Structures are given as C-alpha cells and as structure tokens.
Amino acid sequence: MNDSPGWATPGSSPSDPSDGERQGAPAGQPAPGDQKWSAQQPPPGQWSSPATGQGTPQQPPQQPGQGWGTYGQPQGGPYGGQYGHPGGPGPWGKPPAAKPGVIPLRPLGLGEILDGAVTTMRSHWRSVLPITLVVATVVQVISLLVQKLLLADLVVSTNGTPTPEELVNSLGSGLSVTVATNFLDFLGTVVVTAMLTMIFSRAVLGHGSTVSEAWRDARPQLLRLIGLTLLLGIGLTLLGAVLVLPALLLDSYGLAFAGGLAWLVLAVWLWTAFTLASPALMLEKSGIFTAFGRSWKLVKGSWWRIFGITLLTFLIVLIVKAIIVMPLTLIGILVSGTGLTGLTDGSAAYSWGALIFSAVGLIIAQMVTMPMQSGVTVLLYVDQRIRREALDLELARAAGVENHASGATGG
C-alpha cells in the first residue's frame, strides 16, 4: 500500500451492507478474517464515559422525555447525544469520519463532492492553474488560427439567397472548422483530465502534487485514455447511425425521429454507465476494456444518482461558460470594425476581434470548468468505491490515519 494513485486492488474489499452479517457474525461485530475492520478493536464492554476521574460518575436525575448528551449534560430528545439524536458526537454517537484531505473518508453527499472539487482547485491552485492555463491557451490559439485560415475565403451572400456554390462552400468550411476545433478540444481535455485526476487523487489523501509529478503519473496511461475516449465516442456514433440511417434511406422521417430518440436515451444511459471509466483507467492502471467493466460495476445500482450529479455539474459548467464567453464574444464582434454590415451578414463572427475575444473567454472559462468536471468525476469514483469496496480503509492507511472505522459518519 502506498500513497500513489490507485490505492487498492479493485474489488478486493467486501461490498454493500453488513459484512459481518453476510459472513455469519453477529450484526455490528467483525467476522473472522474480515479485512474490512481494523485489527485493533476495543474489548467488549470496555467503553468508558467522557467524564474524568475514578469510579462511576454521578448523573443528575433524568427528566421524562429528556436524554443525556455529551459529558452528562441534558439534551432534548429521547436518545441523548448532541442535538438530541443518536448520531451526535456524544457517548452513543459514532466518531466523525477522518478527513486527511479534501473529503471525509465516508460515503459522500452531493455538497461534499462539489465542495471537494472546489476545495482542491483553491488549495492546490499552483498545480491546477498552470495545467489548465497552458493546455487551454495552446488549444485556443491553434483553434483560432485554424478558424481564421479555413474561414478566410468563405463567400458570404449579400442578396439573401445563397447560390449552390455558396452553400457548398459554407457547409464545407463550417464542417472543417467544427471537426478541427473539436479534435483539438478533445486532445486538450484528455491531457488535462489525465493530469488533474492524479492531482485530485493525491488531494483526497491530503498530499500535494506538482505539475511534473502529475505528468509523470499520468503519462503511462495517456494513450489508453485517448483510446478509451475515442472508443466510447465512436461506439455511440455508430449506434446512432444504426438506429437512424436505415430510416432516412427509406425516407421514413417518423421512423428516423423515433430512432434518433431511442439513440439519445441509449447514449445518455451508456455515457452515464461508463462515466467512471476514465478515473478507473488512470488510478487502477488498468486496460481500456477493464476500465469499462469497472465503471459498469461501480455505477450499477446508482445510475440515477450519478446521472443527476453529472447532469448538475454539466449545467453548472454550461452556465459558467456562457457567463464568461458570451459577453467577451459580443465585445469582440462590436470592436471587429466590420460595422453593421458585418453584424447583418455574419462576417463579424469570424473576424479577428471576435475570434480573439472568444478565445480569451474560452481560456478563462476552461480554467474554471475543466477542474470542476474532472474533480467531480474523480470524487464520484472515490465515493462509489467507498460505498461498495470500503476504499476508505485503504485511503485511511495511505494517509496515516489510525483506527479508522469504515462507515463512520461526520459529526
């Protein structure tokens, strides 16, 4: 066991509820040979109260309907504990979960996942910021030059009715720009995702990571991550072609619409089922198909939860991009120097001013959104492994936390 990404052998720990009950031990007690529990367990019947001194502390008379909380002070409710419920940090409550890094080592809630991503961006900005800034700048500069080169000779119709030649020219130029810029974005996203995954994995343990360390850890799996992402994208595209193209060839637009709708549902379902394949591949040092299988197993039974968190993250990213990019793009169009003619015929949209301001906006937006997306995905992966494989025990050992009990709740 070490502090490097990967943490534990996948699937080596028991999953889901009460392992002691599954293996024949009484509920709440460790089963023989159960590795999920710490080797140092307190002897039965030896729990002591928080009061100091010798002997049994004297308690004041308990009033009806009133329990006793921390240090023998009365609390409301029939169970005692702080705030009058059994989960409080009193003598009867569980200890708070260890938090060596950006998240507590227990099953996470939505707020904790988002907070963990933001906390990592803020506390490890010396590593996160250079990676996103450099990659986003390189991608946007190349994309700007590609757009200007491919759209420089685009003929814009001035009479409102484009000729067939103008239509073909516009379609070809637009398609070329879309393919080129999307491919550049894809490569940049893969590189950033690979490196940020390593930074987030160390942040969970409370360890920092330099840019060189993140690159060193990510580089061996980079080609596999590119292959995994391409394979998923190509597979979803082929699925759409199978469901839609036959209907279009038969001129059955209703059937084509139904096929497109079915493809959309299947694409969302498959994308969610494989959303944890990227961190599984990077952190477990596995192969492409093994990573797909790991994601399928981890998401199974939690599809709606993971879909909801992923969708919410996507909407947050979309809103942030719109807030940053759209005003700068509009400013670029207004200062492009093409005047009202450029605004009406659309030529201002690919002027130098518009392209430069749009690129600046995208660089700023990606510096915020790319770490957010990568962080949420990594923390979802960690959360699912804690829930199913008791990964928190391995993380606690790697972080040097002693006597960590799996499933501990926060105080």
Short mmCIF file of C-alpha atoms in Angstrom, two decimals:
data_model
loop_
_atom_site.label_atom_id
_atom_site.label_comp_id
_atom_site.label_asym_id
_atom_site.label_seq_id
_atom_site.Cartn_x
_atom_site.Cartn_y
_atom_site.Cartn_z
CA MET A 1 0.00 0.00 0.00
CA ASN A 2 1.38 3.43 -0.85
CA ASP A 3 0.16 6.94 -1.46
CA SER A 4 0.28 6.73 -5.22
CA PRO A 5 -2.94 6.82 -7.26
CA GLY A 6 -4.71 3.50 -7.43
CA TRP A 7 -4.82 2.90 -3.68
CA ALA A 8 -6.09 -0.70 -3.63
CA THR A 9 -6.67 -3.74 -5.78
CA PRO A 10 -10.09 -3.25 -7.43
CA GLY A 11 -12.79 -5.37 -5.90
CA SER A 12 -10.57 -6.69 -3.12
CA SER A 13 -12.81 -5.45 -0.34
CA PRO A 14 -16.33 -6.53 0.53
CA SER A 15 -19.23 -4.52 -0.74
CA ASP A 16 -22.51 -3.13 0.32
CA PRO A 17 -24.12 -3.68 3.72
CA SER A 18 -23.12 -5.51 6.86
CA ASP A 19 -20.22 -7.80 6.00
CA GLY A 20 -20.38 -9.34 9.46
CA GLU A 21 -23.97 -10.37 8.88
CA ARG A 22 -23.15 -11.79 5.46
CA GLN A 23 -20.35 -13.92 6.89
CA GLY A 24 -22.30 -15.25 9.85
CA ALA A 25 -21.05 -12.92 12.57
CA PRO A 26 -23.49 -11.00 14.79
CA ALA A 27 -24.55 -7.62 13.47
CA GLY A 28 -22.08 -4.91 14.40
CA GLN A 29 -19.23 -7.39 15.09
CA PRO A 30 -16.34 -8.17 12.72
CA ALA A 31 -16.45 -11.54 11.07
CA PRO A 32 -13.46 -13.88 11.29
CA GLY A 33 -10.88 -12.98 8.70
CA ASP A 34 -12.81 -9.83 7.74
CA GLN A 35 -10.24 -7.34 6.47
CA LYS A 36 -12.76 -4.53 6.47
CA TRP A 37 -12.25 -3.94 10.21
CA SER A 38 -9.17 -2.59 11.92
CA ALA A 39 -7.01 -5.12 13.72
CA GLN A 40 -7.17 -3.03 16.92
CA GLN A 41 -10.70 -3.28 18.28
CA PRO A 42 -11.67 -2.17 21.80
CA PRO A 43 -12.52 -5.09 24.10
CA PRO A 44 -16.24 -5.67 24.59
CA GLY A 45 -17.84 -3.84 27.47
CA GLN A 46 -14.86 -1.51 27.96
CA TRP A 47 -16.38 1.69 26.52
CA SER A 48 -15.88 4.49 29.04
CA SER A 49 -17.85 7.68 29.52
CA PRO A 50 -16.27 11.03 28.70
CA ALA A 51 -16.21 12.04 32.38
CA THR A 52 -12.83 12.16 34.06
CA GLY A 53 -11.86 10.76 37.45
CA GLN A 54 -12.21 7.43 39.10
CA GLY A 55 -15.33 5.40 39.59
CA THR A 56 -18.69 5.82 38.06
CA PRO A 57 -19.67 9.48 37.61
CA GLN A 58 -22.85 10.60 39.31
CA GLN A 59 -25.54 11.62 36.88
CA PRO A 60 -28.33 14.06 37.72
CA PRO A 61 -31.82 12.63 37.63
CA GLN A 62 -33.10 12.19 34.10
CA GLN A 63 -36.31 14.01 33.27
CA PRO A 64 -39.00 12.24 31.27
CA GLY A 65 -38.55 12.72 27.54
CA GLN A 66 -35.01 14.06 28.02
CA GLY A 67 -31.81 12.19 27.17
CA TRP A 68 -28.25 12.86 28.32
CA GLY A 69 -25.79 14.33 25.83
CA THR A 70 -22.07 14.88 25.77
CA TYR A 71 -20.34 14.97 29.18
CA GLY A 72 -23.54 14.15 31.03
CA GLN A 73 -25.34 17.36 30.06
CA PRO A 74 -29.06 17.01 29.37
CA GLN A 75 -30.12 17.27 25.76
CA GLY A 76 -33.54 17.26 24.18
CA GLY A 77 -34.96 14.09 22.71
CA PRO A 78 -35.26 10.55 23.97
CA TYR A 79 -31.88 9.28 22.70
CA GLY A 80 -29.33 11.70 24.04
CA GLY A 81 -26.33 12.80 22.05
CA GLN A 82 -25.79 16.29 20.77
CA TYR A 83 -28.97 17.85 19.37
CA GLY A 84 -30.92 15.02 20.96
CA HIS A 85 -30.35 12.39 18.26
CA PRO A 86 -28.31 9.20 18.36
CA GLY A 87 -25.93 10.28 15.60
CA GLY A 88 -24.44 13.13 17.62
CA PRO A 89 -20.86 13.03 18.91
CA GLY A 90 -21.90 12.02 22.42
CA PRO A 91 -21.10 8.71 24.14
CA TRP A 92 -23.62 6.87 21.95
CA GLY A 93 -22.79 8.54 18.60
CA LYS A 94 -20.23 7.41 16.03
CA PRO A 95 -16.96 9.34 15.80
CA PRO A 96 -16.62 11.81 12.95
CA ALA A 97 -15.01 10.42 9.82
CA ALA A 98 -11.35 11.16 9.27
CA LYS A 99 -10.64 13.91 6.77
CA PRO A 100 -6.96 13.87 5.84
CA GLY A 101 -7.60 15.70 2.58
CA VAL A 102 -10.40 17.49 0.75
CA ILE A 103 -13.16 15.00 1.61
CA PRO A 104 -14.15 12.97 4.68
CA LEU A 105 -13.42 9.26 4.34
CA ARG A 106 -17.01 8.05 4.21
CA PRO A 107 -19.84 7.98 1.66
CA LEU A 108 -20.21 11.48 0.25
CA GLY A 109 -23.18 13.70 -0.40
CA LEU A 110 -23.67 15.98 -3.38
CA GLY A 111 -22.49 19.06 -1.50
CA GLU A 112 -19.35 17.30 -0.29
CA ILE A 113 -18.46 16.18 -3.82
CA LEU A 114 -18.85 19.70 -5.23
CA ASP A 115 -17.08 21.21 -2.22
CA GLY A 116 -14.22 18.72 -2.58
CA ALA A 117 -13.72 19.71 -6.22
CA VAL A 118 -13.75 23.44 -5.42
CA THR A 119 -11.50 22.99 -2.37
CA THR A 120 -8.92 21.14 -4.45
CA MET A 121 -8.98 23.88 -7.08
CA ARG A 122 -8.44 26.50 -4.37
CA SER A 123 -5.88 24.77 -2.16
CA HIS A 124 -3.85 23.17 -4.99
CA TRP A 125 -4.07 26.05 -7.46
CA ARG A 126 -0.30 26.06 -8.01
CA SER A 127 -0.70 22.73 -9.81
CA VAL A 128 -4.23 23.04 -11.21
CA LEU A 129 -3.91 26.54 -12.66
CA PRO A 130 -0.73 26.02 -14.76
CA ILE A 131 -2.06 22.79 -16.27
CA THR A 132 -5.41 24.23 -17.34
CA LEU A 133 -3.95 27.58 -18.39
CA VAL A 134 -1.20 26.16 -20.59
CA VAL A 135 -3.34 23.48 -22.24
CA ALA A 136 -6.34 25.78 -22.78
CA THR A 137 -4.12 28.54 -24.23
CA VAL A 138 -2.37 26.20 -26.66
CA VAL A 139 -5.68 24.67 -27.80
CA GLN A 140 -7.42 28.03 -28.25
CA VAL A 141 -4.53 29.66 -30.11
CA ILE A 142 -4.35 26.76 -32.57
CA SER A 143 -8.15 26.73 -32.90
CA LEU A 144 -8.18 30.48 -33.61
CA LEU A 145 -5.61 30.12 -36.39
CA VAL A 146 -7.46 27.14 -37.87
CA GLN A 147 -10.77 29.02 -37.85
CA LYS A 148 -9.26 32.11 -39.44
CA LEU A 149 -7.47 30.05 -42.09
CA LEU A 150 -10.46 27.91 -43.06
CA LEU A 151 -12.99 30.75 -42.95
CA ALA A 152 -10.84 33.38 -44.66
CA ASP A 153 -12.13 32.54 -48.15
CA LEU A 154 -15.71 31.96 -47.10
CA VAL A 155 -18.05 33.70 -49.55
CA VAL A 156 -20.93 35.47 -47.84
CA SER A 157 -24.10 36.05 -49.85
CA THR A 158 -25.25 39.67 -49.95
CA ASN A 159 -28.57 39.19 -51.72
CA GLY A 160 -30.27 36.98 -49.12
CA THR A 161 -30.48 33.93 -51.44
CA PRO A 162 -27.22 31.94 -51.40
CA THR A 163 -26.20 30.12 -54.55
CA PRO A 164 -25.47 26.37 -54.52
CA GLU A 165 -21.77 27.18 -54.67
CA GLU A 166 -22.06 29.41 -51.60
CA LEU A 167 -23.99 26.73 -49.74
CA VAL A 168 -21.41 24.04 -50.50
CA ASN A 169 -18.58 26.41 -49.58
CA SER A 170 -20.21 27.38 -46.30
CA LEU A 171 -21.05 23.79 -45.41
CA GLY A 172 -17.54 22.54 -46.18
CA SER A 173 -15.82 25.35 -44.28
CA GLY A 174 -18.11 25.05 -41.28
CA LEU A 175 -17.70 21.27 -41.13
CA SER A 176 -13.91 21.53 -41.40
CA VAL A 177 -13.74 24.11 -38.62
CA THR A 178 -16.02 22.04 -36.39
CA VAL A 179 -14.02 18.84 -36.87
CA ALA A 180 -10.65 20.56 -36.39
CA THR A 181 -11.60 22.56 -33.29
CA ASN A 182 -13.42 19.64 -31.67
CA PHE A 183 -10.42 17.38 -32.20
CA LEU A 184 -8.12 19.95 -30.62
CA ASP A 185 -10.51 20.36 -27.69
CA PHE A 186 -10.63 16.59 -27.35
CA LEU A 187 -6.85 16.26 -27.10
CA GLY A 188 -6.58 19.14 -24.66
CA THR A 189 -9.38 17.77 -22.50
CA VAL A 190 -7.79 14.31 -22.35
CA VAL A 191 -4.41 15.71 -21.28
CA VAL A 192 -5.95 17.95 -18.62
CA THR A 193 -8.23 15.16 -17.36
CA ALA A 194 -5.32 12.73 -17.04
CA MET A 195 -3.15 15.14 -15.06
CA LEU A 196 -5.93 16.54 -12.89
CA THR A 197 -7.04 13.02 -11.98
CA MET A 198 -3.66 12.46 -10.37
CA ILE A 199 -3.81 15.76 -8.50
CA PHE A 200 -7.30 15.04 -7.16
CA SER A 201 -6.33 11.51 -6.11
CA ARG A 202 -3.49 12.89 -4.00
CA ALA A 203 -5.65 15.71 -2.63
CA VAL A 204 -8.01 13.07 -1.20
CA LEU A 205 -5.10 11.86 0.95
CA GLY A 206 -4.07 15.39 1.90
CA HIS A 207 -0.96 15.30 -0.30
CA GLY A 208 0.14 17.96 -2.73
CA SER A 209 1.29 17.28 -6.26
CA THR A 210 3.47 19.30 -8.59
CA VAL A 211 2.86 19.63 -12.31
CA SER A 212 5.85 17.41 -13.07
CA GLU A 213 4.60 14.72 -10.67
CA ALA A 214 1.12 14.82 -12.20
CA TRP A 215 2.59 14.46 -15.70
CA ARG A 216 4.88 11.62 -14.60
CA ASP A 217 1.95 9.70 -13.09
CA ALA A 218 -0.43 10.37 -15.97
CA ARG A 219 1.87 9.81 -18.94
CA PRO A 220 1.92 5.97 -18.90
CA GLN A 221 -1.88 5.85 -19.22
CA LEU A 222 -2.35 8.81 -21.56
CA LEU A 223 -2.59 6.84 -24.81
CA ARG A 224 -5.01 4.40 -23.22
CA LEU A 225 -7.18 7.29 -22.04
CA ILE A 226 -7.23 8.69 -25.57
CA GLY A 227 -8.21 5.26 -26.88
CA LEU A 228 -10.91 4.85 -24.25
CA THR A 229 -12.46 8.24 -25.05
CA LEU A 230 -12.29 7.66 -28.81
CA LEU A 231 -13.77 4.18 -28.49
CA LEU A 232 -16.70 5.48 -26.46
CA GLY A 233 -17.35 8.32 -28.88
CA ILE A 234 -17.08 6.11 -31.96
CA GLY A 235 -19.31 3.47 -30.38
CA LEU A 236 -22.06 5.99 -29.62
CA THR A 237 -21.78 7.44 -33.14
CA LEU A 238 -22.11 4.01 -34.76
CA LEU A 239 -25.09 3.25 -32.54
CA GLY A 240 -26.79 6.42 -33.79
CA ALA A 241 -26.02 5.53 -37.39
CA VAL A 242 -27.55 2.07 -36.99
CA LEU A 243 -30.74 3.46 -35.46
CA VAL A 244 -31.24 6.48 -37.74
CA LEU A 245 -29.64 5.92 -41.16
CA PRO A 246 -31.82 3.00 -42.34
CA ALA A 247 -34.97 5.05 -41.73
CA LEU A 248 -33.52 8.02 -43.62
CA LEU A 249 -32.61 5.81 -46.57
CA LEU A 250 -36.21 4.61 -46.65
CA ASP A 251 -37.48 8.21 -46.49
CA SER A 252 -39.33 7.38 -43.29
CA TYR A 253 -38.81 10.53 -41.26
CA GLY A 254 -41.14 9.42 -38.49
CA LEU A 255 -39.14 6.24 -38.02
CA ALA A 256 -35.93 8.26 -38.19
CA PHE A 257 -37.22 10.55 -35.43
CA ALA A 258 -38.10 7.53 -33.28
CA GLY A 259 -34.65 6.04 -33.93
CA GLY A 260 -33.00 9.33 -33.02
CA LEU A 261 -34.96 9.50 -29.79
CA ALA A 262 -34.02 5.91 -28.93
CA TRP A 263 -30.38 6.70 -29.69
CA LEU A 264 -30.47 9.74 -27.39
CA VAL A 265 -31.83 7.66 -24.50
CA LEU A 266 -29.31 4.86 -25.05
CA ALA A 267 -26.43 7.31 -25.46
CA VAL A 268 -27.21 9.04 -22.16
CA TRP A 269 -27.60 5.70 -20.40
CA LEU A 270 -24.32 4.31 -21.74
CA TRP A 271 -22.42 7.54 -21.15
CA THR A 272 -23.51 7.54 -17.51
CA ALA A 273 -22.72 3.83 -17.11
CA PHE A 274 -19.18 4.44 -18.39
CA THR A 275 -18.60 7.84 -16.79
CA LEU A 276 -16.23 6.36 -14.18
CA ALA A 277 -14.10 4.52 -16.74
CA SER A 278 -11.61 7.39 -17.01
CA PRO A 279 -10.62 7.54 -13.30
CA ALA A 280 -10.72 3.73 -13.13
CA LEU A 281 -8.25 3.52 -16.01
CA MET A 282 -5.94 6.20 -14.61
CA LEU A 283 -5.96 5.27 -10.91
CA GLU A 284 -6.09 1.48 -11.22
CA LYS A 285 -3.58 1.39 -14.09
CA SER A 286 -5.93 -0.91 -15.99
CA GLY A 287 -6.64 -1.53 -19.65
CA ILE A 288 -9.40 0.07 -21.69
CA PHE A 289 -11.96 -2.73 -21.53
CA THR A 290 -11.16 -3.44 -17.89
CA ALA A 291 -11.88 0.22 -17.12
CA PHE A 292 -15.23 -0.01 -18.93
CA GLY A 293 -16.09 -3.07 -16.86
CA ARG A 294 -15.07 -1.37 -13.62
CA SER A 295 -17.23 1.65 -14.39
CA TRP A 296 -20.19 -0.56 -15.25
CA LYS A 297 -19.84 -2.39 -11.94
CA LEU A 298 -19.43 0.78 -9.84
CA VAL A 299 -22.34 2.62 -11.46
CA LYS A 300 -24.72 -0.36 -11.30
CA GLY A 301 -27.43 0.32 -8.75
CA SER A 302 -26.51 4.03 -8.51
CA TRP A 303 -27.23 5.11 -12.08
CA TRP A 304 -29.79 7.79 -11.26
CA ARG A 305 -27.65 9.33 -8.54
CA ILE A 306 -24.56 9.51 -10.74
CA PHE A 307 -26.63 10.78 -13.67
CA GLY A 308 -28.12 13.54 -11.50
CA ILE A 309 -24.75 14.69 -10.14
CA THR A 310 -23.16 14.57 -13.60
CA LEU A 311 -26.06 16.49 -15.15
CA LEU A 312 -25.95 19.14 -12.43
CA THR A 313 -22.20 19.55 -12.94
CA PHE A 314 -22.73 19.87 -16.70
CA LEU A 315 -25.35 22.59 -16.19
CA ILE A 316 -23.05 24.49 -13.81
CA VAL A 317 -20.22 24.28 -16.34
CA LEU A 318 -22.53 25.40 -19.15
CA ILE A 319 -23.77 28.41 -17.19
CA VAL A 320 -20.24 29.45 -16.18
CA LYS A 321 -19.04 29.20 -19.79
CA ALA A 322 -21.98 31.24 -21.03
CA ILE A 323 -21.43 33.95 -18.40
CA ILE A 324 -17.75 34.28 -19.32
CA VAL A 325 -17.63 33.61 -23.06
CA MET A 326 -20.76 35.30 -24.43
CA PRO A 327 -20.02 38.87 -23.20
CA LEU A 328 -16.43 38.70 -24.46
CA THR A 329 -17.54 37.33 -27.83
CA LEU A 330 -20.10 40.14 -28.15
CA ILE A 331 -17.43 42.72 -27.33
CA GLY A 332 -15.18 41.18 -29.96
CA ILE A 333 -17.93 41.41 -32.57
CA LEU A 334 -18.64 45.05 -31.71
CA VAL A 335 -14.97 46.05 -31.96
CA SER A 336 -14.31 43.98 -35.07
CA GLY A 337 -14.54 47.03 -37.31
CA THR A 338 -16.97 45.45 -39.77
CA GLY A 339 -19.82 47.73 -38.75
CA LEU A 340 -23.48 46.96 -39.22
CA THR A 341 -22.76 45.08 -42.42
CA GLY A 342 -20.65 42.54 -40.54
CA LEU A 343 -23.39 42.06 -37.98
CA THR A 344 -26.10 41.51 -40.58
CA ASP A 345 -24.23 39.16 -42.91
CA GLY A 346 -22.46 37.25 -40.13
CA SER A 347 -18.91 38.05 -41.21
CA ALA A 348 -18.18 39.79 -37.89
CA ALA A 349 -18.48 36.42 -36.11
CA TYR A 350 -15.20 35.22 -37.66
CA SER A 351 -13.30 38.50 -37.67
CA TRP A 352 -10.02 38.74 -35.78
CA GLY A 353 -11.63 40.72 -32.96
CA ALA A 354 -14.45 38.23 -32.40
CA LEU A 355 -12.17 35.19 -32.60
CA ILE A 356 -9.57 36.64 -30.22
CA PHE A 357 -12.08 37.77 -27.59
CA SER A 358 -13.92 34.44 -27.86
CA ALA A 359 -10.64 32.54 -27.41
CA VAL A 360 -9.77 34.60 -24.33
CA GLY A 361 -13.21 33.89 -22.89
CA LEU A 362 -12.85 30.16 -23.52
CA ILE A 363 -9.42 30.09 -21.86
CA ILE A 364 -10.78 31.76 -18.74
CA ALA A 365 -13.87 29.53 -18.69
CA GLN A 366 -11.87 26.32 -19.13
CA MET A 367 -9.56 27.26 -16.28
CA VAL A 368 -12.64 27.09 -14.05
CA THR A 369 -14.77 24.38 -15.63
CA MET A 370 -12.23 21.71 -16.56
CA PRO A 371 -11.01 21.17 -12.97
CA MET A 372 -14.61 21.16 -11.78
CA GLN A 373 -15.64 18.42 -14.22
CA SER A 374 -12.55 16.31 -13.60
CA GLY A 375 -12.83 16.72 -9.84
CA VAL A 376 -16.47 15.69 -9.66
CA THR A 377 -15.79 12.58 -11.77
CA VAL A 378 -12.82 11.52 -9.62
CA LEU A 379 -14.71 12.10 -6.36
CA LEU A 380 -17.71 10.19 -7.69
CA TYR A 381 -15.37 7.29 -8.41
CA VAL A 382 -13.90 7.51 -4.89
CA ASP A 383 -17.39 7.73 -3.38
CA GLN A 384 -18.63 4.65 -5.23
CA ARG A 385 -15.60 2.61 -4.19
CA ILE A 386 -16.07 3.69 -0.57
CA ARG A 387 -19.71 2.59 -0.72
CA ARG A 388 -19.05 -0.74 -2.47
CA GLU A 389 -15.49 -1.74 -1.62
CA ALA A 390 -14.67 0.02 1.67
CA LEU A 391 -11.98 2.05 -0.05
CA ASP A 392 -11.99 4.46 2.88
CA LEU A 393 -9.97 1.88 4.88
CA GLU A 394 -7.24 1.83 2.24
CA LEU A 395 -7.29 5.62 1.95
CA ALA A 396 -7.03 5.97 5.72
CA ARG A 397 -4.00 3.66 5.79
CA ALA A 398 -2.38 5.54 2.91
CA ALA A 399 -2.99 8.86 4.71
CA GLY A 400 -1.63 7.51 8.01
CA VAL A 401 -4.96 7.62 9.87
CA GLU A 402 -5.10 5.07 12.68
CA ASN A 403 -8.15 3.13 13.87
CA HIS A 404 -10.42 4.41 11.13
CA ALA A 405 -13.74 2.55 11.21
CA SER A 406 -15.45 2.12 7.84
CA GLY A 407 -18.78 3.84 7.57
CA ALA A 408 -18.03 6.47 10.21
CA THR A 409 -20.31 9.44 9.92
CA GLY A 410 -19.50 13.06 10.18
CA GLY A 411 -20.13 14.87 13.41
#
